[in-house]
Amino acid sequence: MTTKKMAIIATKGTLDMAYPPFILASTAAALGYDVQIFFTFYGLQLLRKDLSNVMISPLANPAMPMPIPMPVMVQMLPGMESMATMMMKQKLKKHGVASLTELRDLCLEADVKFVACQMTVDLFEFDKSEFIPDVEYAGAAAFFGFAGETDICLFV
Amino acid sequence: MNFNKEFDASGMSCPLPIVKTKKALVDMESGQVLKVIATDCGAVKDMQAFADQTGNTLLSNTEEGGKYVFFMQKK
């Protein structure tokens, strides 16, 4: 049996959108897939050593279940983002969902390869020393070298 | 059922029961049996799917007092 492969492009840096790439990558790796995640644009935030600043906003997010209906005028008040993030993290913990850091560590342990888009690293002037050391830096062509041979390729 | 190792995934949600079952199997030998306990009802389908895709054998799959118990034999 040849090894199956999966590639994921992670483009979002919010708490809700940070989960799918790491959940899918860790699971695929557990199933024996060879997995690579290409982090670009805001997805690069998920490579920071410290993920505590990955947040979720109730603003422009009408699908987010809230304990009480909250008008947009209230959602935009200072501190609402931190509050929503705190509530979401409590909910995740209560339901036994792993933290982002834990899931990311599980990915690394299972040899999921992390590739950061060099162009967007430069564009946003990210300091590579703020990223975890397990990252390779490359461009779109390098991504296709792997993605072209995958069984599953997802854009998140 | 006899087993060689036990992994308790109680309280864990997807994908932890699967990812950590895989980890628990790593240092076991072919033919040995891992007992997994989970409370996530999604694990029932996932554990079978894990077995189907990895070649390990799911020997049994039962529910005991709100917990799901699996016996997985390593390939």
PDB file of N, CA, C and O in Angstrom, chain A residues 1 23 26-27 29-33 95-98 102-103 106 109, chain B residues 11-16 18-20 22-23 49-51 53-54 75:
ATOM      1  N   MET A   1       0.851  -1.195   0.000  1.00  0.00           N
ATOM      2  CA  MET A   1       0.000   0.000   0.000  1.00  0.00           C
ATOM      3  C   MET A   1       0.887   1.245   0.000  1.00  0.00           C
ATOM      4  O   MET A   1       1.739   1.403   0.868  1.00  0.00           O
ATOM      5  N   ILE A  23      -6.642  19.834  13.421  1.00  0.00           N
ATOM      6  CA  ILE A  23      -7.436  18.622  13.681  1.00  0.00           C
ATOM      7  C   ILE A  23      -7.275  17.643  12.519  1.00  0.00           C
ATOM      8  O   ILE A  23      -6.996  16.453  12.715  1.00  0.00           O
ATOM      9  N   SER A  26      -3.564  16.269  12.249  1.00  0.00           N
ATOM     10  CA  SER A  26      -3.177  15.281  13.269  1.00  0.00           C
ATOM     11  C   SER A  26      -3.909  13.961  13.041  1.00  0.00           C
ATOM     12  O   SER A  26      -3.340  12.881  13.225  1.00  0.00           O
ATOM     13  N   THR A  27      -5.176  14.053  12.632  1.00  0.00           N
ATOM     14  CA  THR A  27      -5.936  12.829  12.377  1.00  0.00           C
ATOM     15  C   THR A  27      -5.384  12.085  11.173  1.00  0.00           C
ATOM     16  O   THR A  27      -5.195  10.858  11.220  1.00  0.00           O
ATOM     17  N   ALA A  29      -2.439  12.176   9.988  1.00  0.00           N
ATOM     18  CA  ALA A  29      -1.142  11.589  10.344  1.00  0.00           C
ATOM     19  C   ALA A  29      -1.350  10.303  11.137  1.00  0.00           C
ATOM     20  O   ALA A  29      -0.647   9.308  10.929  1.00  0.00           O
ATOM     21  N   ALA A  30      -2.368  10.299  12.028  1.00  0.00           N
ATOM     22  CA  ALA A  30      -2.660   9.093  12.814  1.00  0.00           C
ATOM     23  C   ALA A  30      -3.129   7.956  11.917  1.00  0.00           C
ATOM     24  O   ALA A  30      -2.934   6.786  12.217  1.00  0.00           O
ATOM     25  N   LEU A  31      -3.744   8.314  10.795  1.00  0.00           N
ATOM     26  CA  LEU A  31      -4.213   7.297   9.855  1.00  0.00           C
ATOM     27  C   LEU A  31      -3.113   6.860   8.889  1.00  0.00           C
ATOM     28  O   LEU A  31      -3.354   6.045   8.001  1.00  0.00           O
ATOM     29  N   GLY A  32      -1.948   7.440   9.050  1.00  0.00           N
ATOM     30  CA  GLY A  32      -0.824   7.030   8.227  1.00  0.00           C
ATOM     31  C   GLY A  32      -0.540   7.903   7.024  1.00  0.00           C
ATOM     32  O   GLY A  32       0.297   7.576   6.191  1.00  0.00           O
ATOM     33  N   TYR A  33      -1.230   9.027   6.922  1.00  0.00           N
ATOM     34  CA  TYR A  33      -0.980   9.941   5.801  1.00  0.00           C
ATOM     35  C   TYR A  33       0.341  10.688   6.008  1.00  0.00           C
ATOM     36  O   TYR A  33       0.736  10.973   7.138  1.00  0.00           O
ATOM     37  N   HIS A  95     -15.460  20.809  26.936  1.00  0.00           N
ATOM     38  CA  HIS A  95     -15.830  19.692  26.073  1.00  0.00           C
ATOM     39  C   HIS A  95     -14.650  18.769  25.748  1.00  0.00           C
ATOM     40  O   HIS A  95     -14.758  17.912  24.870  1.00  0.00           O
ATOM     41  N   GLY A  96     -13.545  18.981  26.425  1.00  0.00           N
ATOM     42  CA  GLY A  96     -12.411  18.086  26.229  1.00  0.00           C
ATOM     43  C   GLY A  96     -11.716  18.244  24.883  1.00  0.00           C
ATOM     44  O   GLY A  96     -11.064  17.318  24.406  1.00  0.00           O
ATOM     45  N   VAL A  97     -11.868  19.430  24.285  1.00  0.00           N
ATOM     46  CA  VAL A  97     -11.177  19.687  23.012  1.00  0.00           C
ATOM     47  C   VAL A  97      -9.767  20.165  23.340  1.00  0.00           C
ATOM     48  O   VAL A  97      -9.587  21.007  24.226  1.00  0.00           O
ATOM     49  N   ALA A  98      -8.800  19.638  22.637  1.00  0.00           N
ATOM     50  CA  ALA A  98      -7.408  19.992  22.901  1.00  0.00           C
ATOM     51  C   ALA A  98      -7.163  21.473  22.641  1.00  0.00           C
ATOM     52  O   ALA A  98      -7.862  22.087  21.831  1.00  0.00           O
ATOM     53  N   GLU A 102      -1.563  22.143  21.989  1.00  0.00           N
ATOM     54  CA  GLU A 102      -1.485  20.683  22.132  1.00  0.00           C
ATOM     55  C   GLU A 102      -1.666  19.996  20.770  1.00  0.00           C
ATOM     56  O   GLU A 102      -0.915  19.082  20.422  1.00  0.00           O
ATOM     57  N   LEU A 103      -2.654  20.475  20.008  1.00  0.00           N
ATOM     58  CA  LEU A 103      -2.891  19.870  18.687  1.00  0.00           C
ATOM     59  C   LEU A 103      -1.702  20.084  17.756  1.00  0.00           C
ATOM     60  O   LEU A 103      -1.313  19.199  17.002  1.00  0.00           O
ATOM     61  N   LEU A 106       0.957  17.735  18.671  1.00  0.00           N
ATOM     62  CA  LEU A 106       0.645  16.375  18.202  1.00  0.00           C
ATOM     63  C   LEU A 106       0.956  16.237  16.712  1.00  0.00           C
ATOM     64  O   LEU A 106       1.423  15.197  16.256  1.00  0.00           O
ATOM     65  N   GLU A 109       4.744  16.000  16.416  1.00  0.00           N
ATOM     66  CA  GLU A 109       5.177  14.687  16.896  1.00  0.00           C
ATOM     67  C   GLU A 109       4.927  13.621  15.828  1.00  0.00           C
ATOM     68  O   GLU A 109       5.665  12.641  15.722  1.00  0.00           O
TER      69      GLU A 109
ATOM     70  N   GLY B  11     -13.430  11.841  28.485  1.00  0.00           N
ATOM     71  CA  GLY B  11     -13.422  13.298  28.547  1.00  0.00           C
ATOM     72  C   GLY B  11     -12.771  13.961  27.346  1.00  0.00           C
ATOM     73  O   GLY B  11     -12.858  15.167  27.176  1.00  0.00           O
ATOM     74  N   MET B  12     -12.106  13.192  26.515  1.00  0.00           N
ATOM     75  CA  MET B  12     -11.428  13.775  25.349  1.00  0.00           C
ATOM     76  C   MET B  12     -12.373  13.839  24.157  1.00  0.00           C
ATOM     77  O   MET B  12     -13.184  12.954  23.944  1.00  0.00           O
ATOM     78  N   SER B  13     -12.211  14.920  23.386  1.00  0.00           N
ATOM     79  CA  SER B  13     -13.013  15.079  22.172  1.00  0.00           C
ATOM     80  C   SER B  13     -12.150  14.880  20.939  1.00  0.00           C
ATOM     81  O   SER B  13     -10.930  14.964  21.006  1.00  0.00           O
ATOM     82  N   CYS B  14     -12.816  14.701  19.822  1.00  0.00           N
ATOM     83  CA  CYS B  14     -12.176  14.544  18.517  1.00  0.00           C
ATOM     84  C   CYS B  14     -11.148  15.643  18.296  1.00  0.00           C
ATOM     85  O   CYS B  14     -11.453  16.799  18.570  1.00  0.00           O
ATOM     86  N   PRO B  15      -9.947  15.387  17.804  1.00  0.00           N
ATOM     87  CA  PRO B  15      -9.484  14.084  17.328  1.00  0.00           C
ATOM     88  C   PRO B  15      -8.649  13.322  18.357  1.00  0.00           C
ATOM     89  O   PRO B  15      -7.987  12.365  17.987  1.00  0.00           O
ATOM     90  N   LEU B  16      -8.660  13.762  19.630  1.00  0.00           N
ATOM     91  CA  LEU B  16      -7.723  13.181  20.592  1.00  0.00           C
ATOM     92  C   LEU B  16      -7.852  11.659  20.790  1.00  0.00           C
ATOM     93  O   LEU B  16      -6.824  10.972  20.848  1.00  0.00           O
ATOM     94  N   ILE B  18      -8.558   9.331  18.747  1.00  0.00           N
ATOM     95  CA  ILE B  18      -7.914   8.635  17.626  1.00  0.00           C
ATOM     96  C   ILE B  18      -6.413   8.890  17.603  1.00  0.00           C
ATOM     97  O   ILE B  18      -5.594   7.964  17.522  1.00  0.00           O
ATOM     98  N   VAL B  19      -6.051  10.167  17.712  1.00  0.00           N
ATOM     99  CA  VAL B  19      -4.631  10.522  17.626  1.00  0.00           C
ATOM    100  C   VAL B  19      -3.841   9.845  18.753  1.00  0.00           C
ATOM    101  O   VAL B  19      -2.735   9.342  18.547  1.00  0.00           O
ATOM    102  N   LYS B  20      -4.446   9.805  19.942  1.00  0.00           N
ATOM    103  CA  LYS B  20      -3.724   9.199  21.071  1.00  0.00           C
ATOM    104  C   LYS B  20      -3.805   7.671  21.080  1.00  0.00           C
ATOM    105  O   LYS B  20      -2.943   7.020  21.652  1.00  0.00           O
ATOM    106  N   LYS B  22      -3.515   6.018  18.322  1.00  0.00           N
ATOM    107  CA  LYS B  22      -2.403   5.753  17.405  1.00  0.00           C
ATOM    108  C   LYS B  22      -1.068   5.810  18.165  1.00  0.00           C
ATOM    109  O   LYS B  22      -0.199   4.949  17.998  1.00  0.00           O
ATOM    110  N   LYS B  23      -0.937   6.819  19.027  1.00  0.00           N
ATOM    111  CA  LYS B  23       0.294   6.958  19.806  1.00  0.00           C
ATOM    112  C   LYS B  23       0.482   5.766  20.749  1.00  0.00           C
ATOM    113  O   LYS B  23       1.592   5.276  20.932  1.00  0.00           O
ATOM    114  N   ALA B  49     -13.362   3.492  11.647  1.00  0.00           N
ATOM    115  CA  ALA B  49     -12.716   4.089  10.467  1.00  0.00           C
ATOM    116  C   ALA B  49     -11.198   4.045  10.604  1.00  0.00           C
ATOM    117  O   ALA B  49     -10.481   3.790   9.628  1.00  0.00           O
ATOM    118  N   PHE B  50     -10.719   4.260  11.820  1.00  0.00           N
ATOM    119  CA  PHE B  50      -9.274   4.190  12.079  1.00  0.00           C
ATOM    120  C   PHE B  50      -8.771   2.777  11.770  1.00  0.00           C
ATOM    121  O   PHE B  50      -7.757   2.595  11.089  1.00  0.00           O
ATOM    122  N   ALA B  51      -9.510   1.777  12.265  1.00  0.00           N
ATOM    123  CA  ALA B  51      -9.110   0.385  12.030  1.00  0.00           C
ATOM    124  C   ALA B  51      -9.128   0.072  10.534  1.00  0.00           C
ATOM    125  O   ALA B  51      -8.166  -0.493   9.998  1.00  0.00           O
ATOM    126  N   GLN B  53      -8.749   1.974   8.028  1.00  0.00           N
ATOM    127  CA  GLN B  53      -7.745   2.670   7.222  1.00  0.00           C
ATOM    128  C   GLN B  53      -6.315   2.348   7.606  1.00  0.00           C
ATOM    129  O   GLN B  53      -5.389   2.646   6.861  1.00  0.00           O
ATOM    130  N   THR B  54      -6.113   1.799   8.799  1.00  0.00           N
ATOM    131  CA  THR B  54      -4.739   1.541   9.230  1.00  0.00           C
ATOM    132  C   THR B  54      -4.386   0.054   9.218  1.00  0.00           C
ATOM    133  O   THR B  54      -3.225  -0.299   9.399  1.00  0.00           O
ATOM    134  N   LYS B  75      -1.816  -4.376  14.074  1.00  0.00           N
ATOM    135  CA  LYS B  75      -1.485  -5.072  12.824  1.00  0.00           C
ATOM    136  C   LYS B  75      -0.128  -5.747  12.942  1.00  0.00           C
ATOM    137  O   LYS B  75       0.810  -5.154  13.440  1.00  0.00           O
TER     138      LYS B  75
END
